[in-house]
Every structure is written in structure tokens, then in C-alpha cells.
Coordinates of C-alpha atoms and ligand atoms in Angstrom, one line a residue:
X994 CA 32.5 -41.5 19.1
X995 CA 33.2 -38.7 16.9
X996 CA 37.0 -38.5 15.7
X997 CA 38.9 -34.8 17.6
X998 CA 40.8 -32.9 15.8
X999 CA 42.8 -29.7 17.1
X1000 CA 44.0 -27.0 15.3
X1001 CA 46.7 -23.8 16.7
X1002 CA 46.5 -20.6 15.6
X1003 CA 42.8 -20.9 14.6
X1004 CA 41.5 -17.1 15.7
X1005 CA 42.2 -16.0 12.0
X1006 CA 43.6 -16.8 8.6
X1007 CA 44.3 -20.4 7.3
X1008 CA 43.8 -21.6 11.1
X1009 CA 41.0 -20.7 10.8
X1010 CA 39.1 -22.0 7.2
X1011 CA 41.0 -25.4 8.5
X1012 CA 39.0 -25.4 11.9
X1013 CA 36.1 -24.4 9.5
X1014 CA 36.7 -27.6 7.0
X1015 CA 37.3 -30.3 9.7
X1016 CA 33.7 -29.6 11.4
X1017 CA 32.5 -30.2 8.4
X1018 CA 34.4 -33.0 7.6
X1019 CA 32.3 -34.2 11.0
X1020 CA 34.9 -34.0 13.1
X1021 CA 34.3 -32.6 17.1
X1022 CA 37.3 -29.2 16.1
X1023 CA 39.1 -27.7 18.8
X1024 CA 39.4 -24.6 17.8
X1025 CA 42.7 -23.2 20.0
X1026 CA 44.0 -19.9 20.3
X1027 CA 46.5 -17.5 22.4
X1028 CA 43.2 -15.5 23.6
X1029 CA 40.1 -17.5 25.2
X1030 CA 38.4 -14.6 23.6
X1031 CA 39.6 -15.0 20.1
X1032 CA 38.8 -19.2 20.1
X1033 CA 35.6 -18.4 21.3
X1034 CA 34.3 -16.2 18.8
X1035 CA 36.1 -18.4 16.0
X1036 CA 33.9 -22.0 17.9
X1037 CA 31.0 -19.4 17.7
X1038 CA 31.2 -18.2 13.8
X1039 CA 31.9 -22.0 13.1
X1040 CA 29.2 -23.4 15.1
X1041 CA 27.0 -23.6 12.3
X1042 CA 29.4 -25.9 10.4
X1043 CA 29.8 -28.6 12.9
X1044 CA 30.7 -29.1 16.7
X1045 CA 33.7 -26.8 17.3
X1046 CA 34.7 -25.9 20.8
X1047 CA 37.1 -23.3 22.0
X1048 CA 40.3 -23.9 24.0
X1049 CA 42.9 -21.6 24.5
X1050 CA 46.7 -22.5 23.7
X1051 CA 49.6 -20.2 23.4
X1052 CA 52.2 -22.4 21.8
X1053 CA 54.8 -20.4 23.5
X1054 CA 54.0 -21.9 26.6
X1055 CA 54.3 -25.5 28.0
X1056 CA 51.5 -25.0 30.5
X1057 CA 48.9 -23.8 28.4
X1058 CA 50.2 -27.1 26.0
X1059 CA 50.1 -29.0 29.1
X1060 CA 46.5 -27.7 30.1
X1061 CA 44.9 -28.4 26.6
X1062 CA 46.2 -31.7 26.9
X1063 CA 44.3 -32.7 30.4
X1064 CA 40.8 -31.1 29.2
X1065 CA 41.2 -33.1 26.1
X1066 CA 42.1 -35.8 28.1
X1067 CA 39.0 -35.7 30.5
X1068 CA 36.4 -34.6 27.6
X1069 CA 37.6 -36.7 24.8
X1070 CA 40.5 -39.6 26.1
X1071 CA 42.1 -39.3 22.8
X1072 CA 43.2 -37.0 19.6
X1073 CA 42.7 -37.9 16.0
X1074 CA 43.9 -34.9 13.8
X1075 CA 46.7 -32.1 15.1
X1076 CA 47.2 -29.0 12.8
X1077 CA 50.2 -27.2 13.8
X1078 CA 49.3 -24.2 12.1
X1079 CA 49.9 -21.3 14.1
X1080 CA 53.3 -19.2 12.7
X1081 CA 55.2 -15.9 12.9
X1082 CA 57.3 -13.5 11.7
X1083 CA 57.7 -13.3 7.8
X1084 CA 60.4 -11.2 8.2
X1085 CA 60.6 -9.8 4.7
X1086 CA 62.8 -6.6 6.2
X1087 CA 65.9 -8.8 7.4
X1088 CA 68.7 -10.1 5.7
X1089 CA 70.8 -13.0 7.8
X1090 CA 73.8 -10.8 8.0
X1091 CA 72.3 -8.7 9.8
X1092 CA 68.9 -10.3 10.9
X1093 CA 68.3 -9.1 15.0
X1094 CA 68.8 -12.7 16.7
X1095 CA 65.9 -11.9 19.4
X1096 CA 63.1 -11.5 16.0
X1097 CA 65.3 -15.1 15.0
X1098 CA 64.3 -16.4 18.3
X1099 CA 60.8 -15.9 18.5
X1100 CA 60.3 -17.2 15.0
X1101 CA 61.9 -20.4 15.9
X1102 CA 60.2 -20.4 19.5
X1103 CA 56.6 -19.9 17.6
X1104 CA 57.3 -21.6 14.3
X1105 CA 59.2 -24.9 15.0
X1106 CA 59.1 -24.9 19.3
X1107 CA 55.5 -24.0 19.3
X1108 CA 54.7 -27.0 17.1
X1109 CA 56.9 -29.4 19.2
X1110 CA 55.4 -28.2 22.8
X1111 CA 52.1 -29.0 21.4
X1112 CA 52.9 -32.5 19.7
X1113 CA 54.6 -33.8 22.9
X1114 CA 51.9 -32.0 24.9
X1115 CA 49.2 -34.3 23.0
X1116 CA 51.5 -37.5 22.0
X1117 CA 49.9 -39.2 24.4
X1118 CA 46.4 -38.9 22.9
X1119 CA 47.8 -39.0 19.4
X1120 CA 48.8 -42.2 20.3
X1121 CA 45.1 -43.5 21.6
X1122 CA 44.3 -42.5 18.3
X1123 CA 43.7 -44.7 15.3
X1124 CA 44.3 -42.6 12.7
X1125 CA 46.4 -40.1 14.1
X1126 CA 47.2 -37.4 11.3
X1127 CA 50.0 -34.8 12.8
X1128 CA 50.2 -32.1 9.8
X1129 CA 52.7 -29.3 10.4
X1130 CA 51.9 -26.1 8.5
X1131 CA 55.5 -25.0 6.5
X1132 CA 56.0 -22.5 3.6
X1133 CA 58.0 -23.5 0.6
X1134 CA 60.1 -20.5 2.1
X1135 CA 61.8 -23.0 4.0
X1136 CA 62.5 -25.0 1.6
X1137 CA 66.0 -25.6 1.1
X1138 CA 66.2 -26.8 -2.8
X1139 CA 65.0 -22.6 -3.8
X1140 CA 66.5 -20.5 -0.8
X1141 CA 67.5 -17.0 -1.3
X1142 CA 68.3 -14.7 1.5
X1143 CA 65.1 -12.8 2.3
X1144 CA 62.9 -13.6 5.3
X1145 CA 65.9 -15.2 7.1
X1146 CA 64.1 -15.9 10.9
X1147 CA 61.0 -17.8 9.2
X1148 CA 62.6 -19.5 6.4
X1149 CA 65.2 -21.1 8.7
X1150 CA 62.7 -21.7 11.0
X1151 CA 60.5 -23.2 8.3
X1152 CA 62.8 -25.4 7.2
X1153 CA 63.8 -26.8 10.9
X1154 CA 60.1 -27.7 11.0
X1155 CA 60.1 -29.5 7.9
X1156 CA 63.5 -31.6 10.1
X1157 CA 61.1 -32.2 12.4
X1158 CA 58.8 -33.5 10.4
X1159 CA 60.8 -35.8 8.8
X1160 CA 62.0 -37.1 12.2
X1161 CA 58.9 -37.4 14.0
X1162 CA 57.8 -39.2 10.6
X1163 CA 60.5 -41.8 10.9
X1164 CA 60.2 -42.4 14.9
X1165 CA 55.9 -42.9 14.6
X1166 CA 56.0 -44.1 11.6
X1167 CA 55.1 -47.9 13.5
X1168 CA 52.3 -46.6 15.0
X1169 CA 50.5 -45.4 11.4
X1170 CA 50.3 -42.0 12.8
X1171 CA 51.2 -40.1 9.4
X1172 CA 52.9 -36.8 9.9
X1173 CA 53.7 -34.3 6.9
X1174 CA 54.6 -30.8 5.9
X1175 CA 52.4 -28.9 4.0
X1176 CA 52.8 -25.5 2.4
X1177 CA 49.3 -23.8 1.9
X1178 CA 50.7 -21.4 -1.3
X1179 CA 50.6 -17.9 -0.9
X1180 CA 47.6 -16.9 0.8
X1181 CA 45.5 -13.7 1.4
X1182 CA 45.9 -13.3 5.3
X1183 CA 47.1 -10.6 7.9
X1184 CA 50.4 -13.0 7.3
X1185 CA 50.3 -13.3 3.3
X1186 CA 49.3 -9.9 2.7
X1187 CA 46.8 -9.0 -0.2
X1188 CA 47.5 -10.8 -4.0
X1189 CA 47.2 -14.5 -2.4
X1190 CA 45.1 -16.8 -2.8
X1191 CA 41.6 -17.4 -0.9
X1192 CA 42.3 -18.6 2.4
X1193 CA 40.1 -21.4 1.8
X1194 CA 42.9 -22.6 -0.8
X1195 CA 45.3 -22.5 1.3
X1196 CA 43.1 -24.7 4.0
X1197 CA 42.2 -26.9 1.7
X1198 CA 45.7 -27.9 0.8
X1199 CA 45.9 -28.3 4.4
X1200 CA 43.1 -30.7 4.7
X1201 CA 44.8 -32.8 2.5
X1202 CA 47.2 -34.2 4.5
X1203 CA 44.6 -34.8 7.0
X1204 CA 42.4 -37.0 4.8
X1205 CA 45.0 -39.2 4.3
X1206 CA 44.3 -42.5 4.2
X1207 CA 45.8 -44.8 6.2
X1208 CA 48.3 -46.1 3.7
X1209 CA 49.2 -42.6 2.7
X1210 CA 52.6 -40.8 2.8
X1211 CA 54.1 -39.9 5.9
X1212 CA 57.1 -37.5 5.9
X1213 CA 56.9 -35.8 3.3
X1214 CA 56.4 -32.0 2.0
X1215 CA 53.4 -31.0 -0.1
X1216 CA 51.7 -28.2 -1.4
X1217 CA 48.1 -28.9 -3.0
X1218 CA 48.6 -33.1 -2.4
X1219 CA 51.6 -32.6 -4.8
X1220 CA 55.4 -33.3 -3.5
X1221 CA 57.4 -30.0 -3.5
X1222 CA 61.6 -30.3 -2.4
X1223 CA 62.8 -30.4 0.9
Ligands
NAP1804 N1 49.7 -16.7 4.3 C1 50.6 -17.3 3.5 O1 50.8 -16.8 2.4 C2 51.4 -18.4 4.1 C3 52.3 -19.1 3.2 C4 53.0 -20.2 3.6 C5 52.8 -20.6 4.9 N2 52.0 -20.0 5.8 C6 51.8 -20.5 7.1 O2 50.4 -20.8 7.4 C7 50.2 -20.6 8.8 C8 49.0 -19.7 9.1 O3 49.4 -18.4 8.5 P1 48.3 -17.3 8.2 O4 48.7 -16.8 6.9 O5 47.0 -17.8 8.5 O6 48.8 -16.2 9.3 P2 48.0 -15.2 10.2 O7 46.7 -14.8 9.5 O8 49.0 -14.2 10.5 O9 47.6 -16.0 11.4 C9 48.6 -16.6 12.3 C10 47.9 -17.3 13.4 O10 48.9 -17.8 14.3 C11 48.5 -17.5 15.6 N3 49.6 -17.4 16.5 C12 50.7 -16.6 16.5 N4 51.4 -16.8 17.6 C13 50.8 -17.7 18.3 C14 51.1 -18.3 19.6 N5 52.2 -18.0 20.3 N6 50.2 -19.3 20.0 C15 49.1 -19.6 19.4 N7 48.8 -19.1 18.2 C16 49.6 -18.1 17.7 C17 47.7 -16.2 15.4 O11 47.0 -15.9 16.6 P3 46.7 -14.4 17.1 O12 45.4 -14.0 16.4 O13 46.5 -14.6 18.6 O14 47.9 -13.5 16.8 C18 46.9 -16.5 14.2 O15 45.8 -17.3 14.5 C19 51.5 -20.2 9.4 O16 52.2 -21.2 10.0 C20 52.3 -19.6 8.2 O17 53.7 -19.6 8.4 C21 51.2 -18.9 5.4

């Protein structure tokens, strides 16, 4: 039986290259995005690089969270890896003073809710798992140590994800299911803009916290497998 491993916000950008590194890592990559259409072509371009299969998931929405979770359920029985990658809203042209509460809202219903719908939605298969890896994609912009005031929405919401983290961390930690934070650097996506780094950088410091071994950290906040402050 071939280890699962799913991954949000995989129609473009870091989603993506990750969905692209766990099929060939071997594992069976559920590619998930808002549009059928969009994970379909992404299962499609990756098919060549393993066995990657397209459901859709809008992290918004506990239904679709829920849904994911019964075809995984019936096709697999269990979940090994979850990326919570998909994110929002780098809101470089707000300032929290004046930052409009409804953008604030949507980057903490994407950025932090989004990755908690989908982690209860599949805790139950994360738990059938036997090296369950939970890695929540962050941004040193919400990091609290260097904070300044620009991109208010995502960098709070950013660093209530990296609370999360630490939380879920602590409550799972029993069960050897290792959950982290990881920043993937600045990247060159429709996010990142151009001047980043290659996306499959930023994957690949994803992938780290997926390879974990089973002693490995859990709770913590990395960027390339090094520590970086909360
Ligand atoms: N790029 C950087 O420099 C950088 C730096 C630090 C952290 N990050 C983090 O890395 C992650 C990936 O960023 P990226 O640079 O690859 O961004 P991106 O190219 O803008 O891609 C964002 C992805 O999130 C998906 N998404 C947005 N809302 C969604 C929803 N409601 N449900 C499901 N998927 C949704 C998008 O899907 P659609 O195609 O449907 O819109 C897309 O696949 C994010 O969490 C981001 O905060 C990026």
C-alpha cells in the first residue's frame, strides 16, 4: 500500500512543485484545488512523475473539506502526508490602522481557517496513519520576533497559523504525527511576484518537513530544515 499524501492549493505555484516532489517521492499525491478543472490539469502535467489524482477542495468551505475526506476515505482508508499550502492576500497596500477588516477576514478565513477545516476534515485519516506528517505552509512575515507593519491581513494571519501549529503540535504530539511550520523563502509565484527564488526551492523546503523522520521535530518553524523565530 502506497503512503497518500494531499496537498491544498496545488493548481499553481509552490502547491504545485510540492504535489510534483511527493509523486516522486512515490507517494499516491492528491493533488486538490478550488476548481475540478485546475487539479485536473495539475494530476495531468504531473502524471509523468508519479500517481497523482485530482480532487477538488476549496478550503473555504467545510463541505468540500468534508467531501475530500469521504473519497479519501473510500479510495485510500487513511492519509499519510497533509500540505496546507494553499494562502491569500499578501496585502503589501494595507497598513493595520487602516487595513479594510473584510480583506483581514478572508486572509484569516483562507490562511489559518482554511488549514484548520482541512486538518479536522482529515484528522481522522491522519490518525490511521503511521507516519502522519501535517506541514502548514507560513511566511516568516508572520513571524513575530521581525514584525513591521506592512502586509497586516497575512502576517497576522500567518502568525495565528504558526499558534496553531504549535498547539496541534502539543495535543498529537502522542500519536507521532509531526506537525511544523515552514516558510518556503521568497518565491517566484503569482503570490511572490518576480526576484524570488525558483519555486522548486521554495517546495523543496517544504518537503522537508515532510521527510521527517519519525523522531524528528514537531512544532516548530523552519525555513530550508533550519529553525527561524516564532
Ligand atoms: N511566494 C512566496 O514568496 C511565499 C513566501 C512565503 C510564504 N508563501 C506561502 O506559500 C503558499 C503558496 O504560495 P504561492 O506563492 O504558491 O502562491 P500562489 O502562486 O498565489 O498560489 C496560491 C494557491 O492557493 C490556492 N488557493 C487560494 N485560495 C484557495 C482556496 N480558498 N481553496 C483552495 N486553494 C486556494 C490557489 O488556487 P487558485 O489557483 O484556485 O487561486 C493557488 O493554488 C501560501 O500559503 C503562501 O502564503 C509564499
Amino acid at each position: 500500500m502506497s503512503a497518500v499524501a494531499v496537498v491544498t492549493g496545488a493548481s499553481r505555484g509552490i502547491g504545485r512543485a510540492v504535489a510534483r516532489g511527493l509523486a516522486e517521492r512515490g507517494y499516491t499525491t492528491i493533488a486538490t484545488a478550488r476548481r475540478p478543472s485546475a487539479a485536473e490539469a495539475t494530476a495531468a502535467e504531473l502524471a509523468q512523475h508519479g500517481d497523482v489524482r485530482a480532487e477538488q477542495l476549496d478550503v473555504r468551505d467545510a463541505r468540500s473539506a468534508a467531501r475530500l475526506a469521504n473519497a479519501l476515505d473510500a479510495a485510500h482508508g487513511y492519509v499519510d502526508v497533509l500540505v496546507n499550502n494553499a494562502g491569500i492576500l499578501y496585502d503589501t497596500w494595507q497598513r493595520p490602522s487602516s487595513a479594510d477588516l473584510d480583506q483581514v477576514a478572508e486572509a484569516l478565513d483562507v490562511n489559518l481557517l482554511g488549514a484548520w477545516r482541512t486538518l479536522e476534515a482529515l484528522m481522522p485519516l491522519l490518525r490511521r496513519s503511521t507516519r502522519g506528517r501535517i506541514v502548514n505552509v507560513s511566511s516568516g512575515a508572520g513571524s513575530l520576533a521581525g514584525m513591521g507593519s506592512g502586509t497586516p491581513a497575512y502576517g497576522v494571519s500567518k502568525a495565528a497559523l504558526n499558534a496553531l501549529t504549535i498547539k496541534l503540535a502539543a495535543e498529537l504530539s502522542p500519536t507521532g504525527i509531526l506537525v511544523n511550520a515552514v516558510c518556503p523563502g521568497w518565491v517566484a509565484t503569482d503570490m511572490g511576484g518576480p526576484g524570488g527564488r525558483p519555486v522548486e526551492d521554495g517546495a523543496a523546503s517544504v518537503l522537508w518537513a515532510v521527510d521527517l523522520p519519525d523522531d524528528g521535530p514537531t512544532g516548530g518553524f523552519f525555513r530550508d530544515g533550519r529553525r527561524i523565530p516564532w
